[in-house]
Amino acid sequence: MLNTALFVNNTLPVFCQTFRRYLNNNVASITKVHRDIYTRMYPTIVVLSDGSSINIRYHEPRRIIKLPLDLSELSEDERKARLEKRKPKKKVKITDDIQDDFNAKKYLKYLKK
């Protein structure tokens, strides 16, 4: 009779009220988004500096976001190689010596009159 009286009044016992799950946006980042209406998010791949990749939702339509490499974690040789790649490449000037020894009289015999 006591249990029916509690449910008739639409109240729960005190011990049941203390165990509530508060779902918010922090839980949504681990699982799916539990909202009916939310801003448009685009599937995006994030490539970390160690080469691994993860799938995220991003507010702009981009396919891949590549995070920068931390140069302090590289060895001295690898760091120098990376810094050399960043520098602009020098253009090589090629000078061709064109020999103009074309003689049109050689080909006159092939022409038909």
PDB file of C-alpha atoms in Angstrom:
ATOM      1  CA  MET A   1       0.000   0.000   0.000  1.00  0.00           C
ATOM      2  CA  LEU A   2       2.877   2.353   0.723  1.00  0.00           C
ATOM      3  CA  ASN A   3       4.408   1.749  -2.731  1.00  0.00           C
ATOM      4  CA  THR A   4       1.149   2.534  -4.507  1.00  0.00           C
ATOM      5  CA  ALA A   5       0.771   5.749  -2.530  1.00  0.00           C
ATOM      6  CA  LEU A   6       4.181   6.944  -3.702  1.00  0.00           C
ATOM      7  CA  PHE A   7       3.438   6.342  -7.372  1.00  0.00           C
ATOM      8  CA  VAL A   8      -0.027   7.865  -7.147  1.00  0.00           C
ATOM      9  CA  ASN A   9       1.564  11.143  -6.048  1.00  0.00           C
ATOM     10  CA  ASN A  10       4.108  10.894  -8.945  1.00  0.00           C
ATOM     11  CA  THR A  11       7.045  11.054  -6.579  1.00  0.00           C
ATOM     12  CA  LEU A  12       9.879   8.601  -6.166  1.00  0.00           C
ATOM     13  CA  PRO A  13      11.465   7.533  -2.925  1.00  0.00           C
ATOM     14  CA  VAL A  14      14.454   9.584  -1.792  1.00  0.00           C
ATOM     15  CA  PHE A  15      17.029   6.825  -2.438  1.00  0.00           C
ATOM     16  CA  CYS A  16      15.993   6.649  -6.121  1.00  0.00           C
ATOM     17  CA  GLN A  17      16.351  10.385  -6.638  1.00  0.00           C
ATOM     18  CA  THR A  18      20.043  10.495  -5.729  1.00  0.00           C
ATOM     19  CA  PHE A  19      21.178   8.267  -8.630  1.00  0.00           C
ATOM     20  CA  ARG A  20      20.600  10.437 -11.680  1.00  0.00           C
ATOM     21  CA  ARG A  21      22.613  10.508 -14.861  1.00  0.00           C
ATOM     22  CA  TYR A  22      23.259  14.000 -16.118  1.00  0.00           C
ATOM     23  CA  LEU A  23      23.840  13.741 -19.842  1.00  0.00           C
ATOM     24  CA  ASN A  24      25.341  16.822 -21.414  1.00  0.00           C
ATOM     25  CA  ASN A  25      27.545  17.760 -24.353  1.00  0.00           C
ATOM     26  CA  ASN A  26      30.642  16.202 -22.729  1.00  0.00           C
ATOM     27  CA  VAL A  27      29.111  12.750 -23.038  1.00  0.00           C
ATOM     28  CA  ALA A  28      28.177  13.466 -26.654  1.00  0.00           C
ATOM     29  CA  SER A  29      31.822  13.824 -27.630  1.00  0.00           C
ATOM     30  CA  ILE A  30      32.448  10.196 -26.669  1.00  0.00           C
ATOM     31  CA  THR A  31      29.333   8.718 -28.263  1.00  0.00           C
ATOM     32  CA  LYS A  32      26.870  10.036 -30.822  1.00  0.00           C
ATOM     33  CA  VAL A  33      25.269  13.447 -30.446  1.00  0.00           C
ATOM     34  CA  HIS A  34      22.022  12.997 -28.486  1.00  0.00           C
ATOM     35  CA  ARG A  35      20.283  16.082 -29.856  1.00  0.00           C
ATOM     36  CA  ASP A  36      17.487  16.387 -32.360  1.00  0.00           C
ATOM     37  CA  ILE A  37      18.607  19.808 -33.627  1.00  0.00           C
ATOM     38  CA  TYR A  38      22.260  20.815 -33.739  1.00  0.00           C
ATOM     39  CA  THR A  39      24.469  22.879 -35.975  1.00  0.00           C
ATOM     40  CA  ARG A  40      25.780  21.319 -39.166  1.00  0.00           C
ATOM     41  CA  MET A  41      28.973  19.370 -38.566  1.00  0.00           C
ATOM     42  CA  TYR A  42      31.063  17.812 -41.332  1.00  0.00           C
ATOM     43  CA  PRO A  43      33.016  14.542 -41.071  1.00  0.00           C
ATOM     44  CA  THR A  44      36.720  15.365 -41.076  1.00  0.00           C
ATOM     45  CA  ILE A  45      39.940  13.391 -40.691  1.00  0.00           C
ATOM     46  CA  VAL A  46      42.580  14.834 -38.361  1.00  0.00           C
ATOM     47  CA  VAL A  47      46.125  13.638 -39.044  1.00  0.00           C
ATOM     48  CA  LEU A  48      48.239  13.945 -35.917  1.00  0.00           C
ATOM     49  CA  SER A  49      51.928  14.808 -35.963  1.00  0.00           C
ATOM     50  CA  ASP A  50      52.945  11.168 -35.408  1.00  0.00           C
ATOM     51  CA  GLY A  51      51.034  10.060 -38.524  1.00  0.00           C
ATOM     52  CA  SER A  52      47.982   8.567 -36.828  1.00  0.00           C
ATOM     53  CA  SER A  53      44.540   9.810 -37.823  1.00  0.00           C
ATOM     54  CA  ILE A  54      41.175  10.206 -36.123  1.00  0.00           C
ATOM     55  CA  ASN A  55      37.699  11.017 -37.428  1.00  0.00           C
ATOM     56  CA  ILE A  56      35.972  14.067 -35.961  1.00  0.00           C
ATOM     57  CA  ARG A  57      33.077  16.389 -36.722  1.00  0.00           C
ATOM     58  CA  TYR A  58      34.216  19.876 -37.773  1.00  0.00           C
ATOM     59  CA  HIS A  59      32.165  23.029 -38.271  1.00  0.00           C
ATOM     60  CA  GLU A  60      33.705  23.738 -41.708  1.00  0.00           C
ATOM     61  CA  PRO A  61      33.518  21.376 -44.699  1.00  0.00           C
ATOM     62  CA  ARG A  62      37.095  20.097 -44.841  1.00  0.00           C
ATOM     63  CA  ARG A  63      38.286  16.607 -45.668  1.00  0.00           C
ATOM     64  CA  ILE A  64      41.650  16.512 -43.888  1.00  0.00           C
ATOM     65  CA  ILE A  65      43.241  18.650 -41.192  1.00  0.00           C
ATOM     66  CA  LYS A  66      46.943  18.011 -40.722  1.00  0.00           C
ATOM     67  CA  LEU A  67      48.407  19.082 -37.403  1.00  0.00           C
ATOM     68  CA  PRO A  68      51.918  20.576 -37.434  1.00  0.00           C
ATOM     69  CA  LEU A  69      54.967  18.566 -36.485  1.00  0.00           C
ATOM     70  CA  ASP A  70      56.711  19.397 -33.208  1.00  0.00           C
ATOM     71  CA  LEU A  71      60.331  20.090 -34.156  1.00  0.00           C
ATOM     72  CA  SER A  72      61.547  19.786 -30.564  1.00  0.00           C
ATOM     73  CA  GLU A  73      60.795  16.047 -30.602  1.00  0.00           C
ATOM     74  CA  LEU A  74      62.906  15.355 -33.721  1.00  0.00           C
ATOM     75  CA  SER A  75      66.574  14.502 -33.833  1.00  0.00           C
ATOM     76  CA  GLU A  76      69.068  17.092 -35.036  1.00  0.00           C
ATOM     77  CA  ASP A  77      69.440  15.564 -38.515  1.00  0.00           C
ATOM     78  CA  GLU A  78      65.680  15.239 -39.044  1.00  0.00           C
ATOM     79  CA  ARG A  79      65.131  18.819 -37.882  1.00  0.00           C
ATOM     80  CA  LYS A  80      67.730  20.163 -40.323  1.00  0.00           C
ATOM     81  CA  ALA A  81      66.166  18.167 -43.157  1.00  0.00           C
ATOM     82  CA  ARG A  82      62.705  19.582 -42.320  1.00  0.00           C
ATOM     83  CA  LEU A  83      64.010  23.134 -42.175  1.00  0.00           C
ATOM     84  CA  GLU A  84      65.761  22.703 -45.537  1.00  0.00           C
ATOM     85  CA  LYS A  85      62.476  21.593 -47.101  1.00  0.00           C
ATOM     86  CA  ARG A  86      60.838  24.818 -45.904  1.00  0.00           C
ATOM     87  CA  LYS A  87      63.381  27.066 -47.585  1.00  0.00           C
ATOM     88  CA  PRO A  88      62.567  28.214 -51.114  1.00  0.00           C
ATOM     89  CA  LYS A  89      64.297  26.249 -53.822  1.00  0.00           C
ATOM     90  CA  LYS A  90      66.800  28.040 -56.009  1.00  0.00           C
ATOM     91  CA  LYS A  91      65.908  28.181 -59.662  1.00  0.00           C
ATOM     92  CA  VAL A  92      68.517  26.727 -61.958  1.00  0.00           C
ATOM     93  CA  LYS A  93      69.117  28.811 -65.043  1.00  0.00           C
ATOM     94  CA  ILE A  94      69.779  26.705 -68.097  1.00  0.00           C
ATOM     95  CA  THR A  95      71.388  28.421 -71.034  1.00  0.00           C
ATOM     96  CA  ASP A  96      71.003  26.519 -74.267  1.00  0.00           C
ATOM     97  CA  ASP A  97      73.445  27.151 -77.049  1.00  0.00           C
ATOM     98  CA  ILE A  98      71.231  26.851 -80.077  1.00  0.00           C
ATOM     99  CA  GLN A  99      73.224  26.032 -83.161  1.00  0.00           C
ATOM    100  CA  ASP A 100      71.525  27.533 -86.142  1.00  0.00           C
ATOM    101  CA  ASP A 101      72.985  25.468 -88.949  1.00  0.00           C
ATOM    102  CA  PHE A 102      69.711  24.841 -90.743  1.00  0.00           C
ATOM    103  CA  ASN A 103      70.127  24.945 -94.505  1.00  0.00           C
ATOM    104  CA  ALA A 104      66.895  25.170 -96.499  1.00  0.00           C
ATOM    105  CA  LYS A 105      68.660  24.362 -99.776  1.00  0.00           C
ATOM    106  CA  LYS A 106      69.057  20.743 -98.641  1.00  0.00           C
ATOM    107  CA  TYR A 107      65.297  20.245 -98.771  1.00  0.00           C
ATOM    108  CA  LEU A 108      64.610  21.903-102.119  1.00  0.00           C
ATOM    109  CA  LYS A 109      64.888  18.564-103.878  1.00  0.00           C
ATOM    110  CA  TYR A 110      61.832  17.266-101.972  1.00  0.00           C
ATOM    111  CA  LEU A 111      59.560  20.084-103.129  1.00  0.00           C
ATOM    112  CA  LYS A 112      57.329  19.486-106.124  1.00  0.00           C
ATOM    113  CA  LYS A 113      56.712  22.289-108.522  1.00  0.00           C
TER     114      LYS A 113
END
